[in-house]
PDB file of C-alpha atoms in Angstrom:
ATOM      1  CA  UNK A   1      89.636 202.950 123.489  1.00  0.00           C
ATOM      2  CA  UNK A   2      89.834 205.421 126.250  1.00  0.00           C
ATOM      3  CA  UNK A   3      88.060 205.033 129.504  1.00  0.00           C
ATOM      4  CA  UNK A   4      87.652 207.125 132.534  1.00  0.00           C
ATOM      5  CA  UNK A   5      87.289 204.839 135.722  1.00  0.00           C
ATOM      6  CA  UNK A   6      85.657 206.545 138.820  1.00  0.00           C
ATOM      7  CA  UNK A   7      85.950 204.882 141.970  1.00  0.00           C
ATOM      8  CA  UNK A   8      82.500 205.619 143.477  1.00  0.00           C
ATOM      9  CA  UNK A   9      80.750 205.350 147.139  1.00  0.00           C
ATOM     10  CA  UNK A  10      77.747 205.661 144.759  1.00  0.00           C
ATOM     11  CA  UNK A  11      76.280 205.680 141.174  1.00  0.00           C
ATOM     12  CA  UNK A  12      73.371 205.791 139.045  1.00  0.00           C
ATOM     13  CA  UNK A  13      72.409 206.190 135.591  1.00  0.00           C
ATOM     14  CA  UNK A  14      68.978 208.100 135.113  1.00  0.00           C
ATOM     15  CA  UNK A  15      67.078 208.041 131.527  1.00  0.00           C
ATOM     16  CA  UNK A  16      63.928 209.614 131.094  1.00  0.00           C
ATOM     17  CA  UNK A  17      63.947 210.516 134.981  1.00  0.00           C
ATOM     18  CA  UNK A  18      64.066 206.156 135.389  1.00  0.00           C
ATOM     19  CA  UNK A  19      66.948 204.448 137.262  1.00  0.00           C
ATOM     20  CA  UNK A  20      68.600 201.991 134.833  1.00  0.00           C
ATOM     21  CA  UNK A  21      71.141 201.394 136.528  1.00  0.00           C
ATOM     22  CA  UNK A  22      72.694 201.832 140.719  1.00  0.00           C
ATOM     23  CA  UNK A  23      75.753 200.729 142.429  1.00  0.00           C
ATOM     24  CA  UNK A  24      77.120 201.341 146.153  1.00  0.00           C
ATOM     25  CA  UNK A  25      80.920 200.757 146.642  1.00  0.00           C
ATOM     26  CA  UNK A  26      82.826 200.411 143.267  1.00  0.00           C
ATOM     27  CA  UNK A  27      83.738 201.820 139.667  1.00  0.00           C
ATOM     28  CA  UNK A  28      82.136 203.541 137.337  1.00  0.00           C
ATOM     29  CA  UNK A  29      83.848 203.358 134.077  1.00  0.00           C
ATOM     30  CA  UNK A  30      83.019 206.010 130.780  1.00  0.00           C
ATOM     31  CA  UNK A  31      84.023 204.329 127.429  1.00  0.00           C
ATOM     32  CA  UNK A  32      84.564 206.091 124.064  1.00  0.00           C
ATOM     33  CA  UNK A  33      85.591 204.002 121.281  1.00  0.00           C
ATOM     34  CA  UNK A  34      87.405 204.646 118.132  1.00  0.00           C
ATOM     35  CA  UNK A  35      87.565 202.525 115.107  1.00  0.00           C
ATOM     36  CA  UNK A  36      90.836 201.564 115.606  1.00  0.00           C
ATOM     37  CA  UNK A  37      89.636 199.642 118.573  1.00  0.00           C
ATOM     38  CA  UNK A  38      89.797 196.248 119.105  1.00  0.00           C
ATOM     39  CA  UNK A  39      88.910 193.031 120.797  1.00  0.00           C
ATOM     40  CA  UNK A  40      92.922 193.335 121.709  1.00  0.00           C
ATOM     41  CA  UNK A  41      91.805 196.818 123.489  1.00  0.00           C
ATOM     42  CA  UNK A  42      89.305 195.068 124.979  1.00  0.00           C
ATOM     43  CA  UNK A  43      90.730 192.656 126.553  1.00  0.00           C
ATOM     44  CA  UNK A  44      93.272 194.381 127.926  1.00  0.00           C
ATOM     45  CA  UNK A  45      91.511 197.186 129.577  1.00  0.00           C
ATOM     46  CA  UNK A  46      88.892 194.491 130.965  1.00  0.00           C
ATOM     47  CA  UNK A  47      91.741 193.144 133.003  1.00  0.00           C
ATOM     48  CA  UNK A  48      93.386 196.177 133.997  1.00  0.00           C
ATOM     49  CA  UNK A  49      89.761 197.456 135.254  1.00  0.00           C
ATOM     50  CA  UNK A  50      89.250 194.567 137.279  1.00  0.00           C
ATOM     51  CA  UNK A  51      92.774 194.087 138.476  1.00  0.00           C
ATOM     52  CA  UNK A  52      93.664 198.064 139.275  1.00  0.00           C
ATOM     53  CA  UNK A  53      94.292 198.506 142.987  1.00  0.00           C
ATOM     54  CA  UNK A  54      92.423 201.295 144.169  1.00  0.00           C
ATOM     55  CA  UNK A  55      90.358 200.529 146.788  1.00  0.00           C
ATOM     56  CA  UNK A  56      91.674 200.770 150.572  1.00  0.00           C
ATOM     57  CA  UNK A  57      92.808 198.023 152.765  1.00  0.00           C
ATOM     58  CA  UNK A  58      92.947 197.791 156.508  1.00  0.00           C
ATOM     59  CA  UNK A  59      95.479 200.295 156.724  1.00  0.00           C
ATOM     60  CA  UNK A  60      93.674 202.127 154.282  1.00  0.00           C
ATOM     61  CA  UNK A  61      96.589 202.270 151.560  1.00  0.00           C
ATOM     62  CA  UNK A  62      95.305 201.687 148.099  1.00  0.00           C
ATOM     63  CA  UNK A  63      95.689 197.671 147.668  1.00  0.00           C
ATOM     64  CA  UNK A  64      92.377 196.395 146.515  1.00  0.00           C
ATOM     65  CA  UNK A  65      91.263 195.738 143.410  1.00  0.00           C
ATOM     66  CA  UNK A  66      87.324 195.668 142.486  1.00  0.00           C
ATOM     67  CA  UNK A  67      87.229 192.230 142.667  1.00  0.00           C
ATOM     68  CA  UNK A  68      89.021 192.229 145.964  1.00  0.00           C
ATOM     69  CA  UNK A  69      85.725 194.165 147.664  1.00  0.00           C
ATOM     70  CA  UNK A  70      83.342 192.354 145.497  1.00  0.00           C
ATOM     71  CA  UNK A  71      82.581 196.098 144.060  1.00  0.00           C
ATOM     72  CA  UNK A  72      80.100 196.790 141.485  1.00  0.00           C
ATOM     73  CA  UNK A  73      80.687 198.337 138.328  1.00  0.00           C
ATOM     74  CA  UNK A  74      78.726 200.464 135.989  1.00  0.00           C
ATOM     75  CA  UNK A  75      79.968 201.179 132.387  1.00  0.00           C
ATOM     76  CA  UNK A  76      78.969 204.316 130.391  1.00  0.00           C
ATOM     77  CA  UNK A  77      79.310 204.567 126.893  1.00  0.00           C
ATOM     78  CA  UNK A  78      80.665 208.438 126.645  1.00  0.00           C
ATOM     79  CA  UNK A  79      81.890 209.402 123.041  1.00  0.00           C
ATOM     80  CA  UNK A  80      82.584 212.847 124.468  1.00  0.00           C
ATOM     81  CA  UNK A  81      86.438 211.074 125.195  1.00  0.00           C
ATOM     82  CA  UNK A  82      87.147 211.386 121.902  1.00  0.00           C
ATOM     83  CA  UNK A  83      86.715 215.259 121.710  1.00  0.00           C
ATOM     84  CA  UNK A  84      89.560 216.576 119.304  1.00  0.00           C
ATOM     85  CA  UNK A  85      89.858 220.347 121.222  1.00  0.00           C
ATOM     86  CA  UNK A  86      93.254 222.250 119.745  1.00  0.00           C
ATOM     87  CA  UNK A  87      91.013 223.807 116.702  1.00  0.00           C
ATOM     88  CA  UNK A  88      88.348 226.572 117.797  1.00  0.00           C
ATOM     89  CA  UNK A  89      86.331 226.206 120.919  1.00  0.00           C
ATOM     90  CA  UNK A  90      83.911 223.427 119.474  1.00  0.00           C
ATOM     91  CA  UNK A  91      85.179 220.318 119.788  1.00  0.00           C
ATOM     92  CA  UNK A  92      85.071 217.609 116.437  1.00  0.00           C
ATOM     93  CA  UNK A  93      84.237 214.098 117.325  1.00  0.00           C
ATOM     94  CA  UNK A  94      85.552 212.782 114.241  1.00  0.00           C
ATOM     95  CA  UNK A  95      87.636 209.991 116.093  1.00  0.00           C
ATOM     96  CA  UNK A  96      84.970 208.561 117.925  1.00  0.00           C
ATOM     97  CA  UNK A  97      83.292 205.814 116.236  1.00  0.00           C
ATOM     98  CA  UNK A  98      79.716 205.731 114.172  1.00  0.00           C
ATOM     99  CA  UNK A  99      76.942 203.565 116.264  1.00  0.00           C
ATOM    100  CA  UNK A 100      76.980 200.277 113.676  1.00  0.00           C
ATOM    101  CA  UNK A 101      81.285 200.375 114.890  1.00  0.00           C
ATOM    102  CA  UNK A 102      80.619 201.014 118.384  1.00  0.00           C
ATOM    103  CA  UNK A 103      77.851 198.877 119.766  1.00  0.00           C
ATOM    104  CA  UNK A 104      79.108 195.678 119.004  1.00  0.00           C
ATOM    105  CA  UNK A 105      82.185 196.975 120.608  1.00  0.00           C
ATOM    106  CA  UNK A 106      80.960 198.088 123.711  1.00  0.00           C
ATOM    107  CA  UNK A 107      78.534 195.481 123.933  1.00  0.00           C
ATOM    108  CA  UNK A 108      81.942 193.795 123.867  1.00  0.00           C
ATOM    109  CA  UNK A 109      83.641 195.390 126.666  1.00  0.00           C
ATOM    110  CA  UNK A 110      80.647 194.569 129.100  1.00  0.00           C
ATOM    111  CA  UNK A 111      80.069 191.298 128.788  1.00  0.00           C
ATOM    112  CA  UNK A 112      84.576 190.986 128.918  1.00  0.00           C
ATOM    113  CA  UNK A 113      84.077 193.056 131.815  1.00  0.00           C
ATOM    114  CA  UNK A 114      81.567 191.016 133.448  1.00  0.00           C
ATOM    115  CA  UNK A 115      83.724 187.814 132.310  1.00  0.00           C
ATOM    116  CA  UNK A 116      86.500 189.231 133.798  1.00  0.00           C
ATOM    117  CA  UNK A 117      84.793 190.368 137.222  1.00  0.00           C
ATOM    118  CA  UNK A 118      82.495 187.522 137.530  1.00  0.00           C
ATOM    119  CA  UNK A 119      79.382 189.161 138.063  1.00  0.00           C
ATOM    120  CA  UNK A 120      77.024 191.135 136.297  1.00  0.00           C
ATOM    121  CA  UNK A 121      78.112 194.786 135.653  1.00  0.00           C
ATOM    122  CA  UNK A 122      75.122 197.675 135.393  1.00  0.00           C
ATOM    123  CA  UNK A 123      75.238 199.758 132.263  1.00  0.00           C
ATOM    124  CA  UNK A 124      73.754 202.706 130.681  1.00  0.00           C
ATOM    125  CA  UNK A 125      71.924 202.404 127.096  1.00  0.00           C
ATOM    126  CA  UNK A 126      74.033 203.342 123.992  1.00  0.00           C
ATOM    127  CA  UNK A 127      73.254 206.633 122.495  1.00  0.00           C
ATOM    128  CA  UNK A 128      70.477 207.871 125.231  1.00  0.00           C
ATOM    129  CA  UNK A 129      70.391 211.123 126.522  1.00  0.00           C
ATOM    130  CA  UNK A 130      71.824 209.787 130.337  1.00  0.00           C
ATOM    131  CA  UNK A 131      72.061 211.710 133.779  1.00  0.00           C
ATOM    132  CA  UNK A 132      74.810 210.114 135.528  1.00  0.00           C
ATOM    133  CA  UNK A 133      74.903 211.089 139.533  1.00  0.00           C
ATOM    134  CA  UNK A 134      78.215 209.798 141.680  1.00  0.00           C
ATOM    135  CA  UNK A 135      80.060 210.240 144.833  1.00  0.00           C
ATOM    136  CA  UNK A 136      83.860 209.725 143.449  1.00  0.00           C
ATOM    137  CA  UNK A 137      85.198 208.199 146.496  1.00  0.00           C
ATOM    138  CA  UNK A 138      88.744 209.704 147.267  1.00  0.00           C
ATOM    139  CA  UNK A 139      88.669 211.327 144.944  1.00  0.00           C
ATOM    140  CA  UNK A 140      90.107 208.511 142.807  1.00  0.00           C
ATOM    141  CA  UNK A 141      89.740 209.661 138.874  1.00  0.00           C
ATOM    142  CA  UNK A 142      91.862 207.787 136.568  1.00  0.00           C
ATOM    143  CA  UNK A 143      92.350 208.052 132.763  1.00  0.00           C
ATOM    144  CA  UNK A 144      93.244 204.842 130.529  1.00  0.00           C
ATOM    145  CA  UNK A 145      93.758 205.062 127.129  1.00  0.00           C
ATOM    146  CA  UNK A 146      94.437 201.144 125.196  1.00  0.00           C
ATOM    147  CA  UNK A 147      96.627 202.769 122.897  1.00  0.00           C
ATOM    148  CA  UNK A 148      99.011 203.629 125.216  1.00  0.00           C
ATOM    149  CA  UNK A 149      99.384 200.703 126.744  1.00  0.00           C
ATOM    150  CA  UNK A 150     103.716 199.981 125.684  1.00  0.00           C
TER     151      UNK A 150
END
């Protein structure tokens, strides 16, 4: 699994110029999921999400976690991660797992997410055609791939 996490001032997800989904202060995470992928993966990224100190404290040094500001999160499914690039100049997606693999999976990784953060975390829908807006606060960008985890 391979995630992007965003740390945001603000987010949306538009579909079919309707707001599914809206957040002020927090993350916004991209997911693209391979069938190697796991609930291992899972499980492990949901607490490193949740746990990753990012967010600034008094002395605004990076020492809160999500959970520490009662941030929001919104989760993205983004298959795109998966892009396979050294070949030509159009990417193959091969890696990046068929629908019937990766919905169960990422329906998965939000409700772990959610477990993990204790509140409800805002999503886009699997698959649709999404406009996502942000402010990356910082910027803070970071890149998280499960398999790398050792």
């Amino acid at each position: 699994m391979r995630i992007v996490i965003q740390r945001v001032s603000e987010a949306s997800v538009e579909i079919n110029k309707n707001i599914v989904a809206q957040i002020a202060n927090g993350l916004l995470v991209l997911v693209g999921i391979e069938d190697a992928d796991a609930q291992e993966d899972i499980d492990w990224l949901c607490q490193k999400i949740v746990n990753l100190r990012i967010f600034g404290d008094e002395n605004e040094v990076m020492n809160l976690s999500v959970k520490d500001i009662d941030g929001d999160v919104i989760v993205v499914s983004q298959f795109t991660l998966h892009a396979l690039t050294k070949k030509g100049n159009r990417p193959s997606y091969i890696k990046a797992s068929k629908p019937e693999i990766a919905i169960p999976l990422y329906e998965n990784f939000v409700n772990a997410l959610e477990k993990e953060l204790g509140k409800k975390v805002q999503t886009g829908v699997f698959g649709a055609d999404m406009k996502v807006a942000l402010v990356n606060d910082g910027p803070v960008t970071i890149i998280i791939n499960s398999k790398n985890r050792n």
